[in-house]
Short mmCIF file of C-alpha atoms in Angstrom, two decimals:
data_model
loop_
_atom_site.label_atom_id
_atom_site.label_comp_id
_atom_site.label_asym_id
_atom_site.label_seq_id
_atom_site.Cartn_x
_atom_site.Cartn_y
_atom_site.Cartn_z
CA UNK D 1 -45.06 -28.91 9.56
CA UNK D 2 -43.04 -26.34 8.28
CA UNK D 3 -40.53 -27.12 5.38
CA UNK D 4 -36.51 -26.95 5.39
CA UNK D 5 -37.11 -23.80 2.49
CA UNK D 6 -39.62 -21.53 4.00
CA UNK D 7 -37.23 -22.34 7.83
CA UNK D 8 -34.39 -20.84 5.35
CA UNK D 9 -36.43 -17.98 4.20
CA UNK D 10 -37.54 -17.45 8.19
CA UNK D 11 -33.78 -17.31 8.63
CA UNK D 12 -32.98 -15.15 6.36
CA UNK D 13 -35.33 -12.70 6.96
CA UNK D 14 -34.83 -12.80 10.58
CA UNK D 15 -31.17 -12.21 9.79
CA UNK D 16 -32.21 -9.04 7.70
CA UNK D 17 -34.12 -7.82 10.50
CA UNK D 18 -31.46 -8.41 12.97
CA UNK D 19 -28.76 -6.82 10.79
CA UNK D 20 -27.58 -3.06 10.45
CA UNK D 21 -29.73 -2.44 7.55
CA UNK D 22 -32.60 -3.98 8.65
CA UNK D 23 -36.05 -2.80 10.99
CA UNK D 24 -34.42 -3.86 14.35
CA UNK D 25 -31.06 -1.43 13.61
CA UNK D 26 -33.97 1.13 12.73
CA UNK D 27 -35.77 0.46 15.57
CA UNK D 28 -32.82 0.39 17.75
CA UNK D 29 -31.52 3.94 16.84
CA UNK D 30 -35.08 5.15 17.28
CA UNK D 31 -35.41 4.23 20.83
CA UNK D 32 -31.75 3.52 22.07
CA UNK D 33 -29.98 5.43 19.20
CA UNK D 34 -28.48 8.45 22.04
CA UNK D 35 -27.89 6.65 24.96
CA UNK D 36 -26.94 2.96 23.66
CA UNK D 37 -23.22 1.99 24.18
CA UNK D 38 -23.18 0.74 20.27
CA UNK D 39 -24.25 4.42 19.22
CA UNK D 40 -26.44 4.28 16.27
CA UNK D 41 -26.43 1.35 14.20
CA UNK D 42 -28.16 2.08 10.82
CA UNK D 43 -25.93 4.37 9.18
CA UNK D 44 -22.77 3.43 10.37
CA UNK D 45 -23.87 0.02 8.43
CA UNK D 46 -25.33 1.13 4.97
CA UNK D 47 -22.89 4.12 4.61
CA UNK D 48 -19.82 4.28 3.03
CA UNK D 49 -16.16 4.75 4.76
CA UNK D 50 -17.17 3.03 7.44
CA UNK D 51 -14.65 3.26 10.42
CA UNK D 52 -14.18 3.19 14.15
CA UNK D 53 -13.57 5.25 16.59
CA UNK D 54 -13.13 5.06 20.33
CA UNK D 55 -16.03 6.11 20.66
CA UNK D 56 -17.98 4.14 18.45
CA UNK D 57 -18.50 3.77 15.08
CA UNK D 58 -18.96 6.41 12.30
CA UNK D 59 -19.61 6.69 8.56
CA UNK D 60 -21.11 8.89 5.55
CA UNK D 61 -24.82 8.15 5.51
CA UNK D 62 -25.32 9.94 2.10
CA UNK D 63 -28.46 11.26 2.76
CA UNK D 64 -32.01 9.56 4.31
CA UNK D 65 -31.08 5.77 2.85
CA UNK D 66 -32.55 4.54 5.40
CA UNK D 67 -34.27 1.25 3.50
CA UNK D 68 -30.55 0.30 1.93
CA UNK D 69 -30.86 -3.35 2.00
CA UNK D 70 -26.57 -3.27 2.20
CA UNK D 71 -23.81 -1.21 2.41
CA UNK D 72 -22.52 0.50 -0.48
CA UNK D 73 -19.23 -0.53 -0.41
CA UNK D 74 -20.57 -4.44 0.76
CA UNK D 75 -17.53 -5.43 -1.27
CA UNK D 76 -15.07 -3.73 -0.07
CA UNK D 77 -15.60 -3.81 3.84
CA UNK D 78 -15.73 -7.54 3.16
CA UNK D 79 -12.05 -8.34 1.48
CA UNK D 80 -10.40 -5.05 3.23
CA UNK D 81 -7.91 -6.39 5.88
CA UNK D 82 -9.21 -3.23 7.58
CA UNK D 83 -12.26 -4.46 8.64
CA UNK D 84 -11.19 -6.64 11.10
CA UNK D 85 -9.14 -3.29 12.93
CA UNK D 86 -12.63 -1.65 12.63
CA UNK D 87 -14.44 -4.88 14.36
CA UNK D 88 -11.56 -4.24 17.35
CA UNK D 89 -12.06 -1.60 17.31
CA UNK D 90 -16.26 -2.03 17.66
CA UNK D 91 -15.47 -4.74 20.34
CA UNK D 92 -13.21 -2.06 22.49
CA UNK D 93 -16.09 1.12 21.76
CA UNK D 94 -18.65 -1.27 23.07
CA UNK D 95 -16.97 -2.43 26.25
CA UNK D 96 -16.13 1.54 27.06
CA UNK D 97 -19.69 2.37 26.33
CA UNK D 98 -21.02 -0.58 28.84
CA UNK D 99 -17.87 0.25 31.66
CA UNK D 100 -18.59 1.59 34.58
CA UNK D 101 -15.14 3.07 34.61
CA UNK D 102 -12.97 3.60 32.16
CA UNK D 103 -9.29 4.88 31.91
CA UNK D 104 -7.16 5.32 29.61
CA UNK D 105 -3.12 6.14 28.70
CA UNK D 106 -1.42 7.84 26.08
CA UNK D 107 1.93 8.48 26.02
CA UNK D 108 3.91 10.36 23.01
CA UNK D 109 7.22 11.86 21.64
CA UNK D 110 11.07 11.46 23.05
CA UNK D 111 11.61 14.84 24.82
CA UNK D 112 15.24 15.39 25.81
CA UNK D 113 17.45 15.45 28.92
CA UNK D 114 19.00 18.85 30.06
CA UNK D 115 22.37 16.33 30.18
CA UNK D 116 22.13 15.83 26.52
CA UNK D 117 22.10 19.39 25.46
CA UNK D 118 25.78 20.47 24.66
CA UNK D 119 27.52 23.27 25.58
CA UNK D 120 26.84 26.87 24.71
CA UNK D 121 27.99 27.83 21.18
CA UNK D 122 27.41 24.10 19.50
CA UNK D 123 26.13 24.32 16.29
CA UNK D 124 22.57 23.31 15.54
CA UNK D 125 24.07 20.26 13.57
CA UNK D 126 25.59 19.46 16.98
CA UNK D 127 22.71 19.63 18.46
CA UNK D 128 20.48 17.78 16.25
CA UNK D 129 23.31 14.95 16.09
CA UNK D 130 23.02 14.77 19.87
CA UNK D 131 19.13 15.57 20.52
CA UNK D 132 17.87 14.03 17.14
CA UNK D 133 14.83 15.52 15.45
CA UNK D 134 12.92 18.27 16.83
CA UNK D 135 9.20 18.22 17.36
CA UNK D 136 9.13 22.41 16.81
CA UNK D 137 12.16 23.80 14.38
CA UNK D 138 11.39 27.75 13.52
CA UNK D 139 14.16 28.89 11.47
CA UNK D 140 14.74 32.90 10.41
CA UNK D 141 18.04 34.41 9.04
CA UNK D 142 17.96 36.33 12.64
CA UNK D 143 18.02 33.27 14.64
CA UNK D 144 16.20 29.40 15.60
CA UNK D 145 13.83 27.91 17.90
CA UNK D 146 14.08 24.38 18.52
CA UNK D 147 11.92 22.10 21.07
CA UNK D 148 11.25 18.82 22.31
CA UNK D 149 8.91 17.65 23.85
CA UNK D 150 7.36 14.22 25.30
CA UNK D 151 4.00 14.08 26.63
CA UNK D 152 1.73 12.05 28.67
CA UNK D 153 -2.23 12.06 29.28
CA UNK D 154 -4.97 10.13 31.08
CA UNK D 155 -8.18 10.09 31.13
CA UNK D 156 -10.45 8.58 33.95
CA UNK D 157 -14.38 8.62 33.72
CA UNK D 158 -17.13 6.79 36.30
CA UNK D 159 -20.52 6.81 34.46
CA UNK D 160 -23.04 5.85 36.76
CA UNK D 161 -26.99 5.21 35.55
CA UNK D 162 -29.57 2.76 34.45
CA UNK D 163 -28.84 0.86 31.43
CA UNK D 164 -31.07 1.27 28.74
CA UNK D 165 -32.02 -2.47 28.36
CA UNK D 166 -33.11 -2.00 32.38
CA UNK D 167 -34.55 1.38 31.97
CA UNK D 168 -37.18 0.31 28.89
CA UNK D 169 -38.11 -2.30 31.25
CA UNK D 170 -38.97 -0.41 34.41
CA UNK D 171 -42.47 1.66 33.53
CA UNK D 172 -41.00 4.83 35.48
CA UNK D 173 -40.66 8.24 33.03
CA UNK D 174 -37.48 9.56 32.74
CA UNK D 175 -35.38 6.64 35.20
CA UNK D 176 -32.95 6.53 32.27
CA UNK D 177 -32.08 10.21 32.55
CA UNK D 178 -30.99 9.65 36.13
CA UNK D 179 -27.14 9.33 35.85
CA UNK D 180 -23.96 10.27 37.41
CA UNK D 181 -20.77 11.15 35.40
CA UNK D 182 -17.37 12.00 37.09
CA UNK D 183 -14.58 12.42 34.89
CA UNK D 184 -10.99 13.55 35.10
CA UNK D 185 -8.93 14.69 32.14
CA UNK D 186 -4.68 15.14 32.55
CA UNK D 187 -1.88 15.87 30.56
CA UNK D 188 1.32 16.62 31.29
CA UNK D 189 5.05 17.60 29.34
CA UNK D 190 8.14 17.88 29.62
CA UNK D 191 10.68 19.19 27.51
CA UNK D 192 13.62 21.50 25.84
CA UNK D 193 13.85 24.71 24.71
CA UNK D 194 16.96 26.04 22.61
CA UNK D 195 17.84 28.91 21.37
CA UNK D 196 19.93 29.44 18.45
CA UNK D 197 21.41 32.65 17.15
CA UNK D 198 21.82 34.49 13.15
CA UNK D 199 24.74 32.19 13.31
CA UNK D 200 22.85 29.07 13.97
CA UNK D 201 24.83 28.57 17.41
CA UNK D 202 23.13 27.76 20.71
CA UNK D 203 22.55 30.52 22.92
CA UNK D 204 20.44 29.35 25.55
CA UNK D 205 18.31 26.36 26.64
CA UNK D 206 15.12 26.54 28.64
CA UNK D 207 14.45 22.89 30.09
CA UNK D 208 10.56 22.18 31.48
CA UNK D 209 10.35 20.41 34.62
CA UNK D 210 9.64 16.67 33.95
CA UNK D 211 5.89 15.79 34.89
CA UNK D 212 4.67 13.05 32.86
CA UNK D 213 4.81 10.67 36.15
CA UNK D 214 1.88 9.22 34.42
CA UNK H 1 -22.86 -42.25 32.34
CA UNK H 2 -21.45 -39.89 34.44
CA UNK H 3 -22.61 -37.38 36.91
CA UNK H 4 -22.50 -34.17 34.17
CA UNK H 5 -24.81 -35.82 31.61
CA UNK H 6 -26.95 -37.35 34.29
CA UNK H 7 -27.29 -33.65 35.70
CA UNK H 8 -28.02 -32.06 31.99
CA UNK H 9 -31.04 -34.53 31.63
CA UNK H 10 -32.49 -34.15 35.71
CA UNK H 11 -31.99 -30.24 35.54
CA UNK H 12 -31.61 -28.58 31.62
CA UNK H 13 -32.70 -25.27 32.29
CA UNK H 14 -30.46 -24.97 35.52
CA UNK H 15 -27.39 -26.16 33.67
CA UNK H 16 -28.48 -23.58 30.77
CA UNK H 17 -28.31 -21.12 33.05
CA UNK H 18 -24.85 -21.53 34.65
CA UNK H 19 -23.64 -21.99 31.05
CA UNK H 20 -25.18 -19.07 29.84
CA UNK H 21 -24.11 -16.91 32.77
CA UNK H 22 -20.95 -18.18 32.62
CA UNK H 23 -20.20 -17.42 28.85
CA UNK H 24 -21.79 -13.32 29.53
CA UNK H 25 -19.17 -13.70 32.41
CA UNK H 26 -16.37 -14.50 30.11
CA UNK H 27 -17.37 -11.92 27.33
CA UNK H 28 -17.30 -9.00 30.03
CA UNK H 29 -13.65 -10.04 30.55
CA UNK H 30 -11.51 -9.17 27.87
CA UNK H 31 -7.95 -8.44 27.01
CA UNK H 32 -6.34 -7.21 24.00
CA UNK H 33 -3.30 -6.37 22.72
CA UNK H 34 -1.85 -5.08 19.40
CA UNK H 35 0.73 -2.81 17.20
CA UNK H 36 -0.35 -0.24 14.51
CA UNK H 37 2.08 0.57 12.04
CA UNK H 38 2.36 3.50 9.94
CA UNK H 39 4.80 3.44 6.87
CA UNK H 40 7.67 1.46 6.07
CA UNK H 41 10.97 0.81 8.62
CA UNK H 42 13.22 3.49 7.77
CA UNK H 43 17.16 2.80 5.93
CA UNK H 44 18.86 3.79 9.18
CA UNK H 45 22.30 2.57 8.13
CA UNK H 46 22.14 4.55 5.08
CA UNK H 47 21.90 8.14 7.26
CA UNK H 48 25.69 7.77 8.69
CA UNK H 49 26.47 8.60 4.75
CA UNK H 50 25.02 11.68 4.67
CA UNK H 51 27.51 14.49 5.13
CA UNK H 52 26.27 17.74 5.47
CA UNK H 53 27.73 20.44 3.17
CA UNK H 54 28.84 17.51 0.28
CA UNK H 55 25.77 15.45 -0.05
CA UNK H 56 23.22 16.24 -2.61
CA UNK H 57 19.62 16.26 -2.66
CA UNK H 58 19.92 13.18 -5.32
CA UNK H 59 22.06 11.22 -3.47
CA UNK H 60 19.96 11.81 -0.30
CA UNK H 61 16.37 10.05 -2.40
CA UNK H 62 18.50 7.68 -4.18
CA UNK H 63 19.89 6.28 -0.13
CA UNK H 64 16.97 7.11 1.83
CA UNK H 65 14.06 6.98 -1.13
CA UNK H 66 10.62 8.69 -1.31
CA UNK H 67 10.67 10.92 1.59
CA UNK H 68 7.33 11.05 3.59
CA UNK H 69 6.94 14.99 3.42
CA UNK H 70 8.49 17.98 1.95
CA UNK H 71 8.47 21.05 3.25
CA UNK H 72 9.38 24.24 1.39
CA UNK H 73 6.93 27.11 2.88
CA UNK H 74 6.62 26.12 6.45
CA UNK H 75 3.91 24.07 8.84
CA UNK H 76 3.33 25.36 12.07
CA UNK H 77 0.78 23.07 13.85
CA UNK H 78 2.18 20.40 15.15
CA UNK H 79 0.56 16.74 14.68
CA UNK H 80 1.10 13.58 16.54
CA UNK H 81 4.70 12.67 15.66
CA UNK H 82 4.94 15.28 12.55
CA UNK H 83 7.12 17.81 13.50
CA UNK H 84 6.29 21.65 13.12
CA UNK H 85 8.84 23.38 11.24
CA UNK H 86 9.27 26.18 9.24
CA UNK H 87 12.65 26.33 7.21
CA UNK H 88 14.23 29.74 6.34
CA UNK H 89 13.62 31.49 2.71
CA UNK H 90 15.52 29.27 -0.10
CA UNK H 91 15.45 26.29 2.29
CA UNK H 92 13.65 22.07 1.62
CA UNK H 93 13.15 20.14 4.14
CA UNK H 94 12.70 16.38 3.47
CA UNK H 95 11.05 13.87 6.03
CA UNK H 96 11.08 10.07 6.17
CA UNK H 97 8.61 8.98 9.27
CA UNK H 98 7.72 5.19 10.91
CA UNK H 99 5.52 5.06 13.31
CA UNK H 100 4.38 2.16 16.09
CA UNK H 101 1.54 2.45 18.09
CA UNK H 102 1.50 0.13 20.74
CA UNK H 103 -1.68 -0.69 22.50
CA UNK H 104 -3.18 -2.54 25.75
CA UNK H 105 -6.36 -3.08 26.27
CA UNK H 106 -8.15 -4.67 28.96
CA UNK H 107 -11.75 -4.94 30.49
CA UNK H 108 -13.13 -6.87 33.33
CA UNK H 109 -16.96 -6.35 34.23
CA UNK H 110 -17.40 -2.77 34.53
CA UNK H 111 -14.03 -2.04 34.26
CA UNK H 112 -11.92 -0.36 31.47
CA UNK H 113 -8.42 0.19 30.68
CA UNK H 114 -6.77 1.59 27.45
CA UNK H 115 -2.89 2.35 27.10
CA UNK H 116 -1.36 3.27 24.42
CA UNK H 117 2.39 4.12 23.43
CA UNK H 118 3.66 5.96 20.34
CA UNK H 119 7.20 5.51 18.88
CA UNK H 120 8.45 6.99 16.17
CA UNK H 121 11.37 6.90 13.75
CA UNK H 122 12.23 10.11 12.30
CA UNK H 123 14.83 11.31 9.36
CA UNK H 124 15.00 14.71 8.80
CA UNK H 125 17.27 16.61 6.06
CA UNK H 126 17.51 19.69 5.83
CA UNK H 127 18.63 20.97 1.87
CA UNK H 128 19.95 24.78 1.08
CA UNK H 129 19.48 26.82 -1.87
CA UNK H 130 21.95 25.04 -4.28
CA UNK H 131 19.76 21.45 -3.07
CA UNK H 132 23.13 20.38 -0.72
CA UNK H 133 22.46 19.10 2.65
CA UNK H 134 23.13 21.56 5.44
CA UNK H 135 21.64 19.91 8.48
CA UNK H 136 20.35 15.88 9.38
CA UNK H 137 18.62 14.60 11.71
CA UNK H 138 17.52 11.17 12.60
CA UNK H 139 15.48 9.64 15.99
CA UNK H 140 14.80 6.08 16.62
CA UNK H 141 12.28 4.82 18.80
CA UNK H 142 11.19 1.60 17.58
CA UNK H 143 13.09 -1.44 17.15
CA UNK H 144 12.81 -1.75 13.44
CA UNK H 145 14.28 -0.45 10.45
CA UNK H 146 16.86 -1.55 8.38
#
C-alpha cells in the first residue's frame, strides 16, 4: 500500500515532468519541437518576457537553461493581469496550429470619401477640419502632401498532412514530411491624395479606387 | 434508479467513451470574442476650444494633457494607427492616440477564423515657431472618450 505522502510526492513530480520546465517539455521540443502546433515548449516557459503571438508563443531563453526548475519571472507571470491575454492568446495559436484551414481579417484606418474633400483652394485647416487626421502629412515651405488611407487584408491557408501524434505512431520514415500547404495572402486600399501648395492651399486631390470589398 | 446510472454500471468504458469524445468534440469548437485597448479615451469636448492662431502650446497640455508623441524632426514610416509626418523647420507636432482593437474569433473542428477591427481616436496639433497652434486635427472612431 502506498501512503497519502509519497501519492503527493508521485504527484508532484509527475506534475514537474508534465510542466514546461520539466523532461516531457524537453522531450517534446526534441521530437515535436518544429512541427508541433504548440511550437516549442521549454523556453517559452523558463524564459523571461514571456508573450504570445499568433503564432505561438515566444520568450528570451537567456542562454542553454535548459534544467530551470521555473520561470524567472514565476512571480510576475503569476499576478500580471497579462497573463491571462497571453493564455488567449496560447488557446487561439494552438487551435490555428491544429486547423485545417485557417482565415483571417484585418481591417485598419478611416480613409476618406472623394465627397468630403472640399473645393480647390481650402486651406489645409479646412481640410483637416473636414477629413480629420492624416495617416501621411509631409510638410516643406514649398508645399504639403497629405493622405488617407484605410486598408483591408486576409489571409487564407489549407495545411494538409499527418499530425505528429499520428505520424510517431505509424513506423513509416518520413510520413510526417508528406504535407500540402495552399495559402493565399490579400490586401487591399483605398484612399486620398492632396496636394497642397507654398501657401498651404489645396491644389489637387488624387482619390484611389475603393477595393477593400473584403 | 434510472436508465443513465443503470447504463454507467452495465457499460463504464462505453459511457467513458462518448463522454470523453464528446468533451474533445466540444474543445475543438470554440468562440471568442474580445476588445484591446491602448491608452486612455481621449478629452474630445475639450478640442472645439482650440483655436488655431490664439491658442498656446500651454493651454493645449493643460486641456488635452500628456500628449502621446511629439514630433519635432520628422517620422516617415508609418505604423498601425501612428501617423507619418514630418512637420516643416521650426514646427511641434503633438499627438494624443486611443486605440480599440476589436476581435472575433472562432474555430470549429478544423476550421479557423480570426477578424479583427482597428479604431482609433486621434488628436493632432500642430504648434509654430512662437509654440501657437497653427493647425488641429481630431478623428474619432471609437465610441469612447470623454
Amino acid at each position: 500500500m502506498v501512503g497519502r505522502p509519497a501519492l503527493l510526492g508521485l504527484a508532484l513530480l509527475a506534475a514537474g515532468g508534465a510542466s514546461g520546465c520539466g523532461l516531457l517539455a524537453l522531450g517534446h521540443d526534441a521530437v515535436l519541437g518544429s512541427v508541433s502546433p504548440v511550437g516549442r515548449v521549454h523556453d517559452p516557459a523558463v524564459g523571461r518576457g514571456f508573450h504570445v503571438t499568433p503564432h505561438g508563443p515566444v520568450a528570451d531563453a537567456e542562454g542553454e537553461a535548459r534544467l530551470r526548475p521555473f520561470p524567472a519571472d514565476l512571480i510576475h507571470r503569476l499576478g500580471s493581469p497579462s497573463s491571462f491575454r497571453s493564455l488567449v492568446r496560447g488557446l487561439q495559436a494552438l487551435a490555428v496550429g491544429t486547423s485545417v484551414v485557417v482565415e483571417r481579417h484585418d481591417r485598419s484606418g478611416k480613409g476618406a470619401a472623394a465627397d468630403e474633400v472640399p473645393e480647390r483652394g481650402a486651406s489645409a485647416q479646412e481640410v483637416l477640419g473636414r477629413l480629420g487626421v492624416p495617416d501621411v502629412w509631409l510638410r516643406r515651405s514649398s508645399g504639403s502632401v497629405m493622405a488617407y488611407r484605410r486598408k483591408a487584408s486576409r489571409d487564407l491557408s489549407v495545411n494538409l498532412g499527418m499530425p505528429p501524434i499520428a505520424a510517431g505512431l505509424v513506423p513509416i520514415p518520413g510520413l510526417s514530411n508528406l504535407a500540402f500547404r495552399y495559402g493565399v495572402q490579400e490586401e487591399r486600399s483605398s484612399g486620398i491624395v492632396l496636394f497642397f501648395g507654398a501657401d498651404d492651399r489645396l491644389l489637387e486631390h488624387v482619390v484611389e479606387s475603393d477595393e477593400t470589398g473584403l | 434508479m434510472s436508465t443513465s446510472i443503470r447504463m454507467l454500471q452495465q457499460h463504464p468504458l462505453r459511457c467513458l467513451a462518448w463522454l470523453t469524445g464528446s468533451a474533445v468534440t466540444f474543445c475543438l469548437i470554440a468562440c471568442a470574442t474580445g476588445v484591446e485597448r491602448f491608452g486612455t479615451p481621449l478629452p474630445m469636448a475639450e478640442v472645439s476650444r482650440i483655436e488655431p492662431g490664439h491658442t498656446t502650446r500651454s493651454e493645449v497640455l493643460a486641456w488635452l494633457g500628456p500628449p502621446a508623441e511629439r514630433i519635432d524632426g520628422g517620422r516617415v514610416s508609418e505604423d498601425e494607427g501612428r501617423p507619418a509626418i514630418v512637420p516643416r523647420a521650426g514646427e511641434e507636432i503633438l499627438l494624443w492616440r486611443y486605440q480599440e482593437r476589436h476581435e472575433i474569433f472562432g474555430t470549429a473542428l478544423l476550421y479557423t477564423r480570426f477578424s479583427q477591427r482597428t479604431l482609433t481616436d486621434t488628436v493632432m496639433i500642430v504648434l509654430d515657431e512662437r509654440g501657437v497652434v497653427s493647425h488641429v486635427a481630431s478623428q474619432r472612431q471609437t465610441g469612447s472618450g470623454r
